[in-house]
Short mmCIF file of C-alpha atoms in Angstrom, two decimals:
data_model
loop_
_atom_site.label_atom_id
_atom_site.label_comp_id
_atom_site.label_asym_id
_atom_site.label_seq_id
_atom_site.Cartn_x
_atom_site.Cartn_y
_atom_site.Cartn_z
CA MET A 110 14.83 25.35 101.06
CA ARG A 111 12.69 28.21 99.77
CA ARG A 112 13.57 30.30 102.84
CA SER A 113 17.29 29.74 102.19
CA ILE A 114 16.89 30.95 98.61
CA VAL A 115 15.10 34.09 99.82
CA TRP A 116 17.90 34.91 102.27
CA LEU A 117 20.47 34.32 99.52
CA TRP A 118 18.77 36.83 97.23
CA LEU A 119 18.66 39.34 100.06
CA PHE A 120 22.36 38.83 100.83
CA ILE A 121 23.70 39.11 97.27
CA PRO A 122 23.00 42.88 96.93
CA CYS A 123 24.90 43.46 100.18
CA LEU A 124 27.89 41.61 98.76
CA LEU A 125 27.76 43.68 95.57
CA VAL A 126 27.63 46.95 97.51
CA SER A 127 30.55 45.85 99.70
CA ASP A 128 32.58 44.93 96.61
CA GLN A 129 31.85 48.30 95.03
CA LEU A 130 32.87 50.20 98.17
CA TYR A 131 36.07 48.17 98.43
CA ALA A 132 36.88 48.87 94.79
CA GLN A 133 36.35 52.61 95.32
CA GLN A 134 38.63 52.61 98.36
CA THR A 135 41.43 50.70 96.65
CA ASP A 136 41.15 52.54 93.30
CA ASN A 137 41.22 55.96 94.97
CA PRO A 138 43.80 55.81 97.75
CA THR A 139 44.88 58.90 99.63
CA THR A 140 47.74 60.28 97.55
CA LEU A 141 49.87 63.19 98.72
CA MET A 142 51.95 64.88 96.03
CA VAL A 143 54.85 67.07 97.13
CA LEU A 144 55.53 69.85 94.63
CA GLY A 145 58.81 71.27 95.83
CA ASP A 146 62.40 72.28 95.28
CA SER A 147 65.78 70.89 96.39
CA LEU A 148 64.73 70.81 100.04
CA SER A 149 62.21 68.10 99.16
CA ALA A 150 64.16 66.58 96.27
CA GLY A 151 66.95 65.63 98.67
CA TYR A 152 69.79 67.74 97.27
CA GLY A 153 73.17 66.07 97.84
CA LEU A 154 71.55 62.90 99.18
CA ARG A 155 70.49 59.51 97.91
CA GLN A 156 66.80 59.42 97.10
CA GLU A 157 65.97 57.02 99.91
CA GLN A 158 67.62 59.35 102.45
CA GLY A 159 65.34 62.30 101.76
CA TRP A 160 62.50 63.24 104.09
CA VAL A 161 59.85 62.62 101.42
CA SER A 162 60.98 59.02 100.98
CA LEU A 163 61.06 58.57 104.75
CA LEU A 164 57.57 60.02 104.98
CA GLN A 165 56.38 57.58 102.33
CA ASN A 166 57.72 54.70 104.42
CA ALA A 167 55.96 56.05 107.51
CA PHE A 168 52.61 56.47 105.74
CA LYS A 169 52.72 53.21 103.77
CA PRO A 170 51.14 51.05 106.54
CA GLN A 171 48.19 53.45 106.52
CA GLY A 172 47.70 53.05 102.79
CA ILE A 173 48.74 56.63 102.09
CA ARG A 174 50.77 57.09 98.91
CA VAL A 175 53.36 59.88 98.65
CA VAL A 176 54.55 61.16 95.28
CA ASN A 177 57.72 63.25 95.18
CA ALA A 178 57.35 65.82 92.39
CA ALA A 179 60.15 68.03 93.71
CA ILE A 180 63.16 68.99 91.59
CA SER A 181 66.24 70.96 92.57
CA GLY A 182 66.26 74.59 91.52
CA GLU A 183 62.48 74.76 91.10
CA THR A 184 60.72 78.13 91.43
CA THR A 185 57.05 79.02 91.67
CA ASP A 186 57.17 79.79 87.92
CA GLY A 187 58.38 76.26 87.19
CA GLY A 188 55.96 74.66 89.63
CA LEU A 189 53.03 76.48 88.06
CA ALA A 190 54.09 75.35 84.59
CA ARG A 191 54.46 71.70 85.65
CA LEU A 192 51.43 71.39 87.89
CA PRO A 193 48.65 70.62 85.36
CA ARG A 194 50.60 67.71 83.86
CA LEU A 195 51.55 66.38 87.29
CA LEU A 196 47.94 66.45 88.48
CA GLU A 197 46.86 64.53 85.39
CA GLN A 198 49.70 62.02 85.72
CA HIS A 199 49.49 61.24 89.44
CA GLN A 200 45.85 62.05 90.30
CA PRO A 201 46.65 63.15 93.89
CA THR A 202 43.99 63.68 96.49
CA HIS A 203 46.23 66.11 98.40
CA LEU A 204 48.96 68.54 97.33
CA LEU A 205 51.76 70.06 99.39
CA ILE A 206 53.29 73.12 97.73
CA GLU A 207 56.86 73.56 98.99
CA LEU A 208 58.06 76.30 96.68
CA GLY A 209 59.23 79.89 96.85
CA GLY A 210 62.65 79.43 98.43
CA ASN A 211 64.52 79.80 95.15
CA ASP A 212 62.36 82.77 94.22
CA GLY A 213 63.40 84.44 97.46
CA LEU A 214 67.07 83.58 97.00
CA GLN A 215 66.88 85.21 93.55
CA GLY A 216 65.18 88.29 94.98
CA HIS A 217 61.96 87.86 93.01
CA ASN A 218 59.12 90.28 93.62
CA VAL A 219 56.92 88.91 96.40
CA LYS A 220 53.82 89.94 94.44
CA LYS A 221 54.86 87.59 91.63
CA ILE A 222 55.46 84.79 94.16
CA ARG A 223 51.98 85.36 95.58
CA THR A 224 50.41 85.36 92.11
CA ASN A 225 52.03 82.02 91.29
CA LEU A 226 51.01 80.49 94.61
CA ASP A 227 47.43 81.67 94.08
CA SER A 228 47.35 80.14 90.61
CA MET A 229 48.71 76.77 91.76
CA ILE A 230 46.25 76.60 94.63
CA GLU A 231 43.33 77.47 92.38
CA ILE A 232 44.31 74.95 89.69
CA ALA A 233 44.53 72.14 92.23
CA LYS A 234 41.33 73.07 94.06
CA GLN A 235 39.42 73.20 90.77
CA GLN A 236 40.24 69.52 90.38
CA GLY A 237 39.04 68.68 93.88
CA VAL A 238 42.55 68.39 95.35
CA GLU A 239 43.10 69.40 98.98
CA VAL A 240 46.02 71.84 99.13
CA PHE A 241 48.56 72.54 101.88
CA LEU A 242 51.15 75.30 101.73
CA GLN A 243 54.64 75.04 103.19
CA ALA A 244 55.90 78.26 104.75
CA MET A 245 59.39 79.18 103.58
CA GLN A 246 62.28 81.26 104.89
CA ILE A 247 65.50 82.62 103.40
CA PRO A 248 68.81 83.76 104.97
CA THR A 249 68.70 87.02 106.90
CA ASN A 250 71.26 88.76 104.65
CA TYR A 251 68.45 89.72 102.24
CA GLY A 252 67.41 92.46 104.63
CA PRO A 253 64.68 92.56 107.28
CA ARG A 254 62.06 94.21 105.04
CA TYR A 255 62.30 91.74 102.17
CA ASN A 256 62.57 88.81 104.59
CA GLN A 257 59.37 89.82 106.36
CA LEU A 258 57.48 90.40 103.11
CA PHE A 259 58.69 87.04 101.83
CA GLN A 260 57.66 85.11 104.94
CA ASP A 261 54.27 86.84 105.11
CA VAL A 262 53.29 85.94 101.55
CA PHE A 263 52.75 82.25 102.41
CA TYR A 264 50.44 82.93 105.32
CA GLN A 265 48.57 85.56 103.31
CA ALA A 266 48.00 83.05 100.52
CA GLY A 267 46.90 80.44 103.03
CA ASP A 268 44.41 82.81 104.62
CA ALA A 269 43.06 83.95 101.25
CA HIS A 270 42.34 80.40 100.13
CA SER A 271 41.47 78.98 103.58
CA ILE A 272 44.14 76.28 103.38
CA PRO A 273 46.58 75.06 106.07
CA VAL A 274 50.07 76.58 106.16
CA ILE A 275 52.72 74.29 107.62
CA PRO A 276 55.58 75.99 109.53
CA PHE A 277 58.98 75.95 107.84
CA PHE A 278 60.56 72.59 108.62
CA LEU A 279 64.12 73.93 108.86
CA THR A 280 63.48 76.62 111.47
CA GLU A 281 65.24 74.71 114.25
CA ILE A 282 67.49 72.55 112.09
CA ALA A 283 69.06 75.54 110.32
CA LEU A 284 70.36 76.76 113.69
CA GLN A 285 72.40 73.56 114.09
CA PRO A 286 75.41 73.73 111.73
CA GLU A 287 76.17 70.04 112.26
CA LEU A 288 72.86 69.20 110.56
CA MET A 289 73.39 71.46 107.54
CA GLN A 290 75.47 70.99 104.42
CA ARG A 291 78.35 73.36 103.67
CA ASP A 292 76.13 75.76 101.72
CA GLY A 293 74.13 76.44 104.87
CA ILE A 294 70.89 75.98 102.93
CA HIS A 295 70.38 72.25 102.51
CA PRO A 296 70.07 69.80 105.43
CA LYS A 297 72.28 66.74 105.75
CA ALA A 298 71.08 63.15 105.74
CA GLU A 299 71.19 63.17 109.54
CA ALA A 300 68.48 65.85 109.59
CA GLN A 301 66.07 64.06 107.25
CA PRO A 302 64.43 61.76 109.87
CA GLN A 303 63.75 64.81 112.03
CA ILE A 304 62.12 66.61 109.10
CA ALA A 305 60.08 63.53 108.20
CA ALA A 306 58.83 63.17 111.78
CA PHE A 307 57.85 66.84 111.90
CA MET A 308 56.04 66.65 108.56
CA GLN A 309 54.23 63.46 109.55
CA GLN A 310 53.02 65.16 112.72
CA GLN A 311 51.81 68.16 110.71
CA LEU A 312 50.25 66.24 107.81
CA GLN A 313 48.70 63.26 109.60
CA PRO A 314 45.56 65.06 110.86
CA LEU A 315 45.18 66.93 107.56
CA LEU A 316 45.26 63.76 105.49
CA GLN A 317 42.73 62.09 107.78
CA ALA A 318 40.30 65.04 107.73
CA PRO A 319 37.16 64.70 105.59
CA VAL A 320 37.74 65.88 102.02
CA SER A 321 35.75 69.02 101.20
CA HIS A 322 35.24 68.01 97.54
CA SER A 323 35.62 71.59 96.39
CA GLY A 324 35.92 72.03 92.63
CA THR A 325 35.33 69.26 90.13
CA GLN A 326 36.60 65.71 90.21
#
């Protein structure tokens, strides 16, 4: 009897530790927040048709939560202004910045785009959030020089902050008119599963990588 009591007292701390670890895992799930523009907001589509919603469905069995913080027409100025509140509201562990397309379409100075990207990355990293940057492209009619400067700014920001840069998800889709809406900028519903599959392939290893815990929690 006495031996059973001794084993019980030895086993109880193990149960308490297991309960604490379980609580930490369930209270702090992997949460990816997508800070983007109309390409992620699903312009012209029902919400459930968009690639972010499809990605959420794909990640759900793995316990990964996806928050869509994208709004149509968003620029890097707007994203920077909204980011602190969004981080406080959703408490993401990971952030995908999919912004800059509207800046480029409006001919904004690439230095200003870079400054805004730098600020968003730094704000998120200071809160211990892992950041990914989505490379962006704009139509070729803006001229080869501006187009090159615009495309380079995302990879330069990624290199400067040592964060992954995901290739533009419309590179191949944009060359298929049957998958694009009439404006030639936004993909149709038929293209969304292809985008979601591409983004899952790109993001899966990044979300499963050990968190660096840079900044403060």
